[in-house]
Coordinates of N, CA, C and O in Angstrom, one line a residue:
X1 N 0.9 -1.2 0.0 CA 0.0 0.0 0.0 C 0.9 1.2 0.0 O 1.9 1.1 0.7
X2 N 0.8 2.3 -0.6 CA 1.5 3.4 -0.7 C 0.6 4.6 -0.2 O -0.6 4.6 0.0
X3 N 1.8 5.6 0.1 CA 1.4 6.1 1.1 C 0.5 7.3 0.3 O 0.4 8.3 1.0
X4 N -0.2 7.2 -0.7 CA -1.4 7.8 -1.6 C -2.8 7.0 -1.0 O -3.7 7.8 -0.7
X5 N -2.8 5.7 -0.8 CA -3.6 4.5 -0.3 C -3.8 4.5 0.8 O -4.8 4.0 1.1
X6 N -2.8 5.2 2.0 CA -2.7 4.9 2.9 C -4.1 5.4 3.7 O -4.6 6.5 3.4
X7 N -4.7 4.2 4.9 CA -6.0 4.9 5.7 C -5.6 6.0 6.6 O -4.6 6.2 7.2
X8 N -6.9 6.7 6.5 CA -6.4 7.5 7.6 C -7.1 7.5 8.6 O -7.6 6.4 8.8
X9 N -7.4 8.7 9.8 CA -7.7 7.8 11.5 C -8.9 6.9 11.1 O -8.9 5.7 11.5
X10 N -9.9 7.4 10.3 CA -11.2 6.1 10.4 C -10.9 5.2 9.7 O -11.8 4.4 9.6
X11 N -9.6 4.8 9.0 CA -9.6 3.6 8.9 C -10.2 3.3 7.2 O -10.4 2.2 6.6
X12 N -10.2 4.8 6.6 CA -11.0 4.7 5.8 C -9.9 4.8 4.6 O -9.0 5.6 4.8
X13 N -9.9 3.9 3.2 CA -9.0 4.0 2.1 C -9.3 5.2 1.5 O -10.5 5.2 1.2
X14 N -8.5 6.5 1.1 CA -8.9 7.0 0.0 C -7.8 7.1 -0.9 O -6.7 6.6 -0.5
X15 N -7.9 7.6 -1.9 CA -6.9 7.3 -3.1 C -6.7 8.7 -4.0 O -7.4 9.1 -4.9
X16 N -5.3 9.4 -3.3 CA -5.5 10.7 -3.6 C -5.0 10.9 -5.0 O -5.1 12.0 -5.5
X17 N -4.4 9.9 -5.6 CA -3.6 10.0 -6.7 C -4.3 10.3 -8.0 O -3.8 10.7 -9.0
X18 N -5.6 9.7 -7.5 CA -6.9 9.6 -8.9 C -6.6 8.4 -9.7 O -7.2 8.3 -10.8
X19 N -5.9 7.5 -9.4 CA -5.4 6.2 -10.6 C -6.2 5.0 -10.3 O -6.1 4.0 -11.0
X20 N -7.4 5.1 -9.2 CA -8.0 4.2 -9.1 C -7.3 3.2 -8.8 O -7.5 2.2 -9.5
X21 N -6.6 3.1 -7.9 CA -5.8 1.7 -7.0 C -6.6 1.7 -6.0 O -7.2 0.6 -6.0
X22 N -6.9 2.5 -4.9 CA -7.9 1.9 -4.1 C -9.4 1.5 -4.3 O -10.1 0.8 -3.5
X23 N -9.8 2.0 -5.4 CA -11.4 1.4 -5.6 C -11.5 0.4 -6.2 O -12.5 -0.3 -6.1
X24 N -9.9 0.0 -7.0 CA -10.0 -1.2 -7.1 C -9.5 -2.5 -6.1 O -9.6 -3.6 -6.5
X25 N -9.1 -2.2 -5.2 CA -8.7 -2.5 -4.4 C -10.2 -2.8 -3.1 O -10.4 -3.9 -2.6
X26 N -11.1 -1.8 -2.9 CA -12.1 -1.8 -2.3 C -12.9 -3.0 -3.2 O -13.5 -4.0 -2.8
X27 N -12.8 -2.5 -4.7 CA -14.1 -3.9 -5.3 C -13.6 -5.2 -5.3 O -14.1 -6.3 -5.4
X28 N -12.4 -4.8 -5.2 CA -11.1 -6.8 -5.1 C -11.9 -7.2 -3.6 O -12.7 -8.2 -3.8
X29 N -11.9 -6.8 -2.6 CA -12.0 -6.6 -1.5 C -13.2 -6.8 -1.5 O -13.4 -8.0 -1.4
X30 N -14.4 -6.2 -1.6 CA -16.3 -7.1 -1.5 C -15.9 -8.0 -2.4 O -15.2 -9.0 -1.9
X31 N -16.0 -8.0 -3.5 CA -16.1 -9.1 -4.3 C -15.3 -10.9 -3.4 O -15.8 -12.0 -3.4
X32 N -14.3 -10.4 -3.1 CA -13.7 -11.6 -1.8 C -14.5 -11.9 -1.0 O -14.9 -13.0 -0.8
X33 N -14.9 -10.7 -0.2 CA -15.7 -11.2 1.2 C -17.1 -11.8 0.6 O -17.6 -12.7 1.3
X34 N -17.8 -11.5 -0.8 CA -19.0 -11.8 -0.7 C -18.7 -13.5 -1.4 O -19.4 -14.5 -1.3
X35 N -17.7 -13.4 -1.9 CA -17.4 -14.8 -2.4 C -16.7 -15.8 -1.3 O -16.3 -17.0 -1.6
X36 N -16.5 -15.4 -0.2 CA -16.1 -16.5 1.1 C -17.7 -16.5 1.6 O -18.2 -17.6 1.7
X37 N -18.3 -15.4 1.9 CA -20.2 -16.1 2.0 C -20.4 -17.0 2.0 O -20.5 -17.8 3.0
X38 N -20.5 -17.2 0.4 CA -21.3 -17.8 -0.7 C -20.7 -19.4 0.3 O -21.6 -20.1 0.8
X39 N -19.5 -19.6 0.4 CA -18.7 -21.2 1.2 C -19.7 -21.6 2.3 O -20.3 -20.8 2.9
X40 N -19.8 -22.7 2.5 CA -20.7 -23.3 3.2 C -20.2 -23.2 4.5 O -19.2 -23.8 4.9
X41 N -20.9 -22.3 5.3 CA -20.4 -21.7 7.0 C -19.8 -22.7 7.8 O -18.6 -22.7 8.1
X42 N -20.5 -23.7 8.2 CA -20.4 -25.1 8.6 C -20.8 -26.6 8.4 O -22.0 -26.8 8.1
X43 N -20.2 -27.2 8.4 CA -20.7 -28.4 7.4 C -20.8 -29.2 9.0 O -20.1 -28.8 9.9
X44 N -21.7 -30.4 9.4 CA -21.7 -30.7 10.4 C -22.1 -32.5 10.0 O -23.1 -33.0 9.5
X45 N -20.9 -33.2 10.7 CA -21.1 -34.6 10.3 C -21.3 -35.3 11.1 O -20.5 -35.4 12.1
X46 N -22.5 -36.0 11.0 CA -23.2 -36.8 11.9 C -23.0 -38.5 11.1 O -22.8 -38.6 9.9
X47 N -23.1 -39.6 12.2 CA -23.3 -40.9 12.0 C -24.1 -40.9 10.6 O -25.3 -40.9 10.6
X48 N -23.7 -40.9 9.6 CA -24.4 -41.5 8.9 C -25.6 -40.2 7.9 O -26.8 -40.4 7.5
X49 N -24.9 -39.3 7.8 CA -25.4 -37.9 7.8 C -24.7 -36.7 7.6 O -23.7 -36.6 8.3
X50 N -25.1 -35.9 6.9 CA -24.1 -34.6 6.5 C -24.5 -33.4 6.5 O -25.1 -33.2 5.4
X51 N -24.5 -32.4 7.1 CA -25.2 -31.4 7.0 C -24.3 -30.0 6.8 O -23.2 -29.7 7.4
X52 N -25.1 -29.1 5.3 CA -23.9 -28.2 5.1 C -25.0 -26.9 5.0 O -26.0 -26.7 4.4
X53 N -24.2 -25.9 6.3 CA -25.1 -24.6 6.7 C -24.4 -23.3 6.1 O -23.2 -23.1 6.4
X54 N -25.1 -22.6 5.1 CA -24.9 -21.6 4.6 C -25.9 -19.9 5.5 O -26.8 -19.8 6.3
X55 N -25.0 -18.8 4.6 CA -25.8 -18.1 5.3 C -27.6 -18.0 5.0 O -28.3 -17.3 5.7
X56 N -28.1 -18.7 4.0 CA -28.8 -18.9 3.5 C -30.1 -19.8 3.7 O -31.3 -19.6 3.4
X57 N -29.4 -20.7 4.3 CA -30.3 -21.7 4.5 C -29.0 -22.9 4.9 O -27.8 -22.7 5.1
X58 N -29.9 -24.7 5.0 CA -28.7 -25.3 4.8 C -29.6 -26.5 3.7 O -30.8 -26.3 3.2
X59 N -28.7 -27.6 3.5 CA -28.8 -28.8 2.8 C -28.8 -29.9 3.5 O -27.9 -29.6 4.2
X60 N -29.2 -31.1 3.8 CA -28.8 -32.3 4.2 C -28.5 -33.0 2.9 O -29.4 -33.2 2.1
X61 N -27.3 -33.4 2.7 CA -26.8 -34.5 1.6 C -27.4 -35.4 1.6 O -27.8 -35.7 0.5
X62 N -27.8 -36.5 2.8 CA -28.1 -37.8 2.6 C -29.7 -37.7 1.4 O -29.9 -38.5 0.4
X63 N -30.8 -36.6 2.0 CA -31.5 -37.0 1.4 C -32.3 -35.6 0.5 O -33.4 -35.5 0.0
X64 N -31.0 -34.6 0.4 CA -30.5 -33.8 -0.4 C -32.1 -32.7 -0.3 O -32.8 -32.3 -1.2
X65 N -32.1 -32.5 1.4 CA -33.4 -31.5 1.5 C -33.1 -30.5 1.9 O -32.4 -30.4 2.9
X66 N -33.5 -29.1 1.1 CA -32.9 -27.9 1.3 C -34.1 -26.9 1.7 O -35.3 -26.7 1.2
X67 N -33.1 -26.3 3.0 CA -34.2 -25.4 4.2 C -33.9 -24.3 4.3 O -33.6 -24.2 5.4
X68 N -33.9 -23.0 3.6 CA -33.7 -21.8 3.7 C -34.0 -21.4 5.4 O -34.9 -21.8 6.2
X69 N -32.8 -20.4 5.6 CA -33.2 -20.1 7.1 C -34.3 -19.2 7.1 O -34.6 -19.0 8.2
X70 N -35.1 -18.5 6.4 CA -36.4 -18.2 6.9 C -37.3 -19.1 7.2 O -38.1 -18.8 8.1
X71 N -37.4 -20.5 6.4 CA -38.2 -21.7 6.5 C -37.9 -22.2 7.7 O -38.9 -22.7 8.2
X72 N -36.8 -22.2 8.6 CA -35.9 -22.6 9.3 C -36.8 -21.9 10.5 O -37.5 -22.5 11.3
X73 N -36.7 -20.5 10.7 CA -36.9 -19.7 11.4 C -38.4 -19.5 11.9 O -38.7 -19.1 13.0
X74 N -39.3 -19.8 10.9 CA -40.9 -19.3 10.7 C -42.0 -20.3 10.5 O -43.2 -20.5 10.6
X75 N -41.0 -20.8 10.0 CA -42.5 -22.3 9.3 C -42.1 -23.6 10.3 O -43.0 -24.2 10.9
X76 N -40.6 -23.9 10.3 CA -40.4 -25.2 10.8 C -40.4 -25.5 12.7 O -40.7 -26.5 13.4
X77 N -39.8 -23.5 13.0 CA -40.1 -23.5 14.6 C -40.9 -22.3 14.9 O -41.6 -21.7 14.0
X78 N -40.6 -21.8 16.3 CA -42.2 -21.0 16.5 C -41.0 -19.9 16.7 O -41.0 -19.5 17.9
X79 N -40.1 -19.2 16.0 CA -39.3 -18.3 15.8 C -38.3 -18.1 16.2 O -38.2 -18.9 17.2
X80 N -37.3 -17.5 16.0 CA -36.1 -17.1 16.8 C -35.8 -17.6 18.2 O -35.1 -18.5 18.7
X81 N -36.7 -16.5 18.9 CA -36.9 -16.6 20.4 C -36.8 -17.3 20.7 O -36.2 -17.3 21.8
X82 N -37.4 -18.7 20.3 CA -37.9 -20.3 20.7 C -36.4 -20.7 20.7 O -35.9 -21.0 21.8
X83 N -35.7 -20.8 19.9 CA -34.2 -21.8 19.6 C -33.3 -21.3 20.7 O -33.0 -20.2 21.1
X84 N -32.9 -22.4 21.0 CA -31.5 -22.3 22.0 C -30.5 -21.3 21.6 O -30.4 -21.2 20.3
X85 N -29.8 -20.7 22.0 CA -28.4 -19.4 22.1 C -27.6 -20.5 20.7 O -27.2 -20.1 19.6
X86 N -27.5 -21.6 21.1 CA -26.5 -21.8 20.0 C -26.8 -21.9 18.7 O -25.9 -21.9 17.9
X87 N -28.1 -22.1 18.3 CA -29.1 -21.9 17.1 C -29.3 -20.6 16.6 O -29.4 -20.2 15.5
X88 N -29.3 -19.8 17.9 CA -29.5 -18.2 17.4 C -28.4 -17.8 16.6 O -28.6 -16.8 15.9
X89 N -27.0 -18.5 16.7 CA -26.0 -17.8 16.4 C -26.1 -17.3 15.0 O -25.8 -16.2 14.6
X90 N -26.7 -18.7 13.9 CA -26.6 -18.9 13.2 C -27.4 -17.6 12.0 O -27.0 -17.1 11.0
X91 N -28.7 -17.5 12.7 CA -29.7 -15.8 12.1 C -28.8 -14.7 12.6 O -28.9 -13.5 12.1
X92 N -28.0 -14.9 13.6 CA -27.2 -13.5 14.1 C -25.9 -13.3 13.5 O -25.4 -12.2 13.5
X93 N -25.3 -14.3 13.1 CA -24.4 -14.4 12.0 C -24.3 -14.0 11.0 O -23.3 -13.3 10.8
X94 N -25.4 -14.5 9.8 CA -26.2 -13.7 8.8 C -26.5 -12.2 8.7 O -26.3 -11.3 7.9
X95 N -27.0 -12.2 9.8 CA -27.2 -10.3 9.9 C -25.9 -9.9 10.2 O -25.6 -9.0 9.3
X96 N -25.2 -10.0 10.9 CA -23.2 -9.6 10.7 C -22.9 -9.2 9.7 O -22.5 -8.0 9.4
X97 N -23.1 -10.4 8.8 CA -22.0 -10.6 7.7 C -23.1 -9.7 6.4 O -22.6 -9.3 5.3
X98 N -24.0 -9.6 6.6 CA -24.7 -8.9 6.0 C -24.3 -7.3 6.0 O -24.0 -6.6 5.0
X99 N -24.2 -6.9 7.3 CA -23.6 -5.4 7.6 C -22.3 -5.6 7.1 O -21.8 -4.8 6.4
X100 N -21.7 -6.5 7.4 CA -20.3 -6.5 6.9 C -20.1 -6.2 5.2 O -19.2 -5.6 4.7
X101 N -21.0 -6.7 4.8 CA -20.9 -6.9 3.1 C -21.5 -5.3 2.7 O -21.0 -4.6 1.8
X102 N -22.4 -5.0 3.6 CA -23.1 -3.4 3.3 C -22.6 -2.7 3.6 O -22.8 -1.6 3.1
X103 N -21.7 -2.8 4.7 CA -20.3 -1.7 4.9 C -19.4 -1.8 3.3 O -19.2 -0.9 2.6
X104 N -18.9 -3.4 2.9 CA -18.2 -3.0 2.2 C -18.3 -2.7 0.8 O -17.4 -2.2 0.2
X105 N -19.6 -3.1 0.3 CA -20.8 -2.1 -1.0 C -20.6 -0.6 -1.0 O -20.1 0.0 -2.0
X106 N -20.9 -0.2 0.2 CA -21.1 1.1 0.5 C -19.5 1.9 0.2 O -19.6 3.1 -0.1
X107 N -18.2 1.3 0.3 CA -16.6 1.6 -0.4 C -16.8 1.6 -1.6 O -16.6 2.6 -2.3
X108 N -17.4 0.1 -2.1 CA -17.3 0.3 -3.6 C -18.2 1.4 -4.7 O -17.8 2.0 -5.7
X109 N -19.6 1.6 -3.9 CA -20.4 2.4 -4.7 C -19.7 3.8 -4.0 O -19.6 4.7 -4.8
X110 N -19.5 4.0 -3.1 CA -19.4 5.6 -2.9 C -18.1 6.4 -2.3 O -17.8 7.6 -2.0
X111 N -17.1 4.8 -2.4 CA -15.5 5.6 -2.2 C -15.5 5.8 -0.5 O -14.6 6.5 -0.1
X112 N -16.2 5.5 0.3 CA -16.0 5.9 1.6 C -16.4 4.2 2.4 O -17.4 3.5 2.1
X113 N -15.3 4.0 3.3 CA -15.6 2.6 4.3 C -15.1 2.8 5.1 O -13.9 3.1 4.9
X114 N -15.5 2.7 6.1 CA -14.5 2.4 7.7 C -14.3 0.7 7.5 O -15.2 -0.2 7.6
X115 N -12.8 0.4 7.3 CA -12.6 -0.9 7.2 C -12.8 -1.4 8.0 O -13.4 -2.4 8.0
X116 N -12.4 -0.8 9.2 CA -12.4 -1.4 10.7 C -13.8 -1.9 11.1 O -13.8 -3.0 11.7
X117 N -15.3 -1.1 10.7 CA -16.5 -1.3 10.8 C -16.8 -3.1 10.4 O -17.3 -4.0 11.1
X118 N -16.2 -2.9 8.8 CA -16.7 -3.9 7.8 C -16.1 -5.1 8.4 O -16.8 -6.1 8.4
X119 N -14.5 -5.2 9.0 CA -13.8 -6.3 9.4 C -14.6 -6.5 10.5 O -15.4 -7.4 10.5
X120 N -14.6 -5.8 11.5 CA -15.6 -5.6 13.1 C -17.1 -6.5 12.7 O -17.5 -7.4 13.6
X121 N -17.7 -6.4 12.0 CA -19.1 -7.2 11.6 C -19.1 -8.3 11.3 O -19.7 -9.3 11.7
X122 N -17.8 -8.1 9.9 CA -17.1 -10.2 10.0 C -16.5 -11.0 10.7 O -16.4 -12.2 10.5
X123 N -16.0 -10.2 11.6 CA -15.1 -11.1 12.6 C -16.4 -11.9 13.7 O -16.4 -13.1 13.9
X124 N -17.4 -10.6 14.2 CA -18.4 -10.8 15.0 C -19.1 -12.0 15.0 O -19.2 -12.9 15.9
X125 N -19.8 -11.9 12.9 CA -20.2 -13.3 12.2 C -19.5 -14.2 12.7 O -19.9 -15.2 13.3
X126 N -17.9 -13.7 12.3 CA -17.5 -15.7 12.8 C -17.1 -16.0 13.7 O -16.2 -16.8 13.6
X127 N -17.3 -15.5 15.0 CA -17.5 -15.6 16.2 C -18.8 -16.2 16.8 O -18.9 -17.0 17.8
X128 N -20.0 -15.5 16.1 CA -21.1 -16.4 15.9 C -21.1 -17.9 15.6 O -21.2 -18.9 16.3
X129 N -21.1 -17.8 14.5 CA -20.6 -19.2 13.5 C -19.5 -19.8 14.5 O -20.0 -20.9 14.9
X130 N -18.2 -19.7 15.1 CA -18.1 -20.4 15.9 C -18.7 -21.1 17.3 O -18.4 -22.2 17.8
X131 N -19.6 -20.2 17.7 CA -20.8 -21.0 18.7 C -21.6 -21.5 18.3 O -21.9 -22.3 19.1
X132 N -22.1 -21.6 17.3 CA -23.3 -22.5 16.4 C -22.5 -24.2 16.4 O -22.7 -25.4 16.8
X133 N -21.4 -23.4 15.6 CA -20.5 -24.6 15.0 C -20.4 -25.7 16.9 O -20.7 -26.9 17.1
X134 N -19.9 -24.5 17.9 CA -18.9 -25.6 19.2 C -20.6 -26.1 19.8 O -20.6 -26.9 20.7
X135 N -21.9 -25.7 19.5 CA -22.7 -26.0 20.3 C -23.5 -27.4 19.8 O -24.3 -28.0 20.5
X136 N -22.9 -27.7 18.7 CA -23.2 -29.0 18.0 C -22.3 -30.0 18.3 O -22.7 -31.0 17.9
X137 N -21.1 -30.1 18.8 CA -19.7 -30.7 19.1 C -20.0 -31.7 20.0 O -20.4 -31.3 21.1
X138 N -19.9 -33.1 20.0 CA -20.3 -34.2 20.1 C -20.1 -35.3 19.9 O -20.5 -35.8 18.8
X139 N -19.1 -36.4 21.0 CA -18.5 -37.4 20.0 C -18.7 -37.8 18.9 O -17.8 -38.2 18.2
X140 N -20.2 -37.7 18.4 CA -20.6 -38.4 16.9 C -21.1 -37.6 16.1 O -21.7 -37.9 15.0
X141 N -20.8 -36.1 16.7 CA -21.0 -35.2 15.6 C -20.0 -34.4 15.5 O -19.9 -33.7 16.5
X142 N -19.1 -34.3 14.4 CA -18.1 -32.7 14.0 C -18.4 -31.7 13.2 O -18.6 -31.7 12.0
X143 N -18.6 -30.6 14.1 CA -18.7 -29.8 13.4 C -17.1 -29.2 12.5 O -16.0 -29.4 12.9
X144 N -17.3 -28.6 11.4 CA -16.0 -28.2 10.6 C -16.8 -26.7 10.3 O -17.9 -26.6 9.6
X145 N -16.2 -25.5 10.9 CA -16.4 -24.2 10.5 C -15.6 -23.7 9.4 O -14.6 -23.0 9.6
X146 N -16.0 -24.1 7.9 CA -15.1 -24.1 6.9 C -15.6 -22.6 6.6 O -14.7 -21.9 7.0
X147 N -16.8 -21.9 6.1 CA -16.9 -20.5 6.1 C -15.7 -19.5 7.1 O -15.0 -18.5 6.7
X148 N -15.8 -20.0 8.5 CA -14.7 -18.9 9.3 C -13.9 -18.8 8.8 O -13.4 -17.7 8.8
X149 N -12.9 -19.9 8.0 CA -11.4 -20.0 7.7 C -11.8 -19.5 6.3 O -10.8 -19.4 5.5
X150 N -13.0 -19.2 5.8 CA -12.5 -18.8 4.4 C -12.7 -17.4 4.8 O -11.8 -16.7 4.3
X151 N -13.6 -16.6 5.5 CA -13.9 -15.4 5.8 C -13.1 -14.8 6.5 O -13.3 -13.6 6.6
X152 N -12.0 -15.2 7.1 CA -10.9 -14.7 8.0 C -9.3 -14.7 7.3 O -8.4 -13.9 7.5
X153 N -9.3 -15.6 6.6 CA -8.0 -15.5 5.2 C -8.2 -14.2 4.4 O -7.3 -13.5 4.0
X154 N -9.8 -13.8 4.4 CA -9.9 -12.6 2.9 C -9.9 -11.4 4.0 O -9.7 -10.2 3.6
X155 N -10.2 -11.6 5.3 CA -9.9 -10.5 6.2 C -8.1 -10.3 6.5 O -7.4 -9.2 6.6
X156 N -7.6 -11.5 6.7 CA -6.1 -11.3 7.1 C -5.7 -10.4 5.6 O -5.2 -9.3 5.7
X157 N -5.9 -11.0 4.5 CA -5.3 -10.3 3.0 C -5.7 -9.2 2.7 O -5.0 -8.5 2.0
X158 N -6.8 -8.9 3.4 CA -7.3 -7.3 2.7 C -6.9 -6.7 3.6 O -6.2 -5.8 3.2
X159 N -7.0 -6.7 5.3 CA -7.0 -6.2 6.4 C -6.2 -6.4 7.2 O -6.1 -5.8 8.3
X160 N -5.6 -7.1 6.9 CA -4.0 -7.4 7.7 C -3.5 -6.3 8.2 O -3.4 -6.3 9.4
X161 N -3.3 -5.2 7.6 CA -2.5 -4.0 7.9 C -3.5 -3.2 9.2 O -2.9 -2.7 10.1
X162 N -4.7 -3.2 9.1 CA -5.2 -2.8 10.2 C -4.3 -3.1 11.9 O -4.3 -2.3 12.9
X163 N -3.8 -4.4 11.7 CA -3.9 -5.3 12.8 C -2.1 -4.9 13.0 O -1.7 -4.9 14.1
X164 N -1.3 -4.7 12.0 CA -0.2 -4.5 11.9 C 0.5 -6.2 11.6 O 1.3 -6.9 12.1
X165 N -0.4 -6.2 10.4 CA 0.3 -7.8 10.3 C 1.0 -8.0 9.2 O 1.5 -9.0 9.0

């Protein structure tokens, strides 16, 4: 990063040079985070059973039935409220990584982000997703939080420098 690139106290990229290295740099940057998303958050393997949770919904492989988390949330239980803290993580997750993504839209369409905001919302998410994930953890069940390790690599690459890394 050069010191044209460089953030200043909020944390915010601007790009005084006019050459367009940081906006492209900001669209490198959503475009990554929204494509570690899309990765399946936690995949959870049971005896005889596979289950892969996106922010979206999830799938069971064995008999390949797919549950969107509003179906999840509204139709299948009696709401939010109802589900245990480690179920919640999963809708509270979602909304994270959602602000996270709309922090970092909000760089690309209008040249202004507090990175610190956008990393701060995704880290939160997968801190979430890590309680979802440890609250399922069970000799005969593993959970694998493969979304955190993909959402936290495109945070160390983009955001590393925040942290001084």
């Amino acid at each position: 990063m050069t010191d044209a690139e460089a953030p200043d106290a909020a944390g915010e990229t601007r790009d005084a040079t006019g050459d367009g290295d940081a906006e492209a740099r900001r669209a490198g940057r959503f475009l990554a985070l929204f494509l570690a998303g899309l990765s399946p958050w936690v995949v959870l393997a049971f005896p005889g059973q596979t289950d892969v949770f996106f922010a979206w919904g999830w799938i069971n492989l064995e008999g390949l039935r797919v549950v969107t988390l509003y179906e999840y949330l509204f139709e299948f239980t009696r709401g939010p409220r109802a589900l245990p803290r480690r179920i919640q993580a999963w809708p509270i997750a979602t909304l994270l990584y959602a602000g996270a993504l709309a922090s970092a839209l909000a760089g690309v369409l209008f040249g202004r982000e507090d990175r610190r905001v956008t990393a701060g919302l995704a880290v939160f998410a997968m801190l979430s997703l890590i309680q979802f994930a440890a609250g399922f953890a069970r000799p005969s069940v593993t959970p694998l939080p493969v979304g955190v390790v993909a959402v936290l690599v495109v945070l160390w690459w983009f955001d590393g420098d925040l942290l001084g890394l």
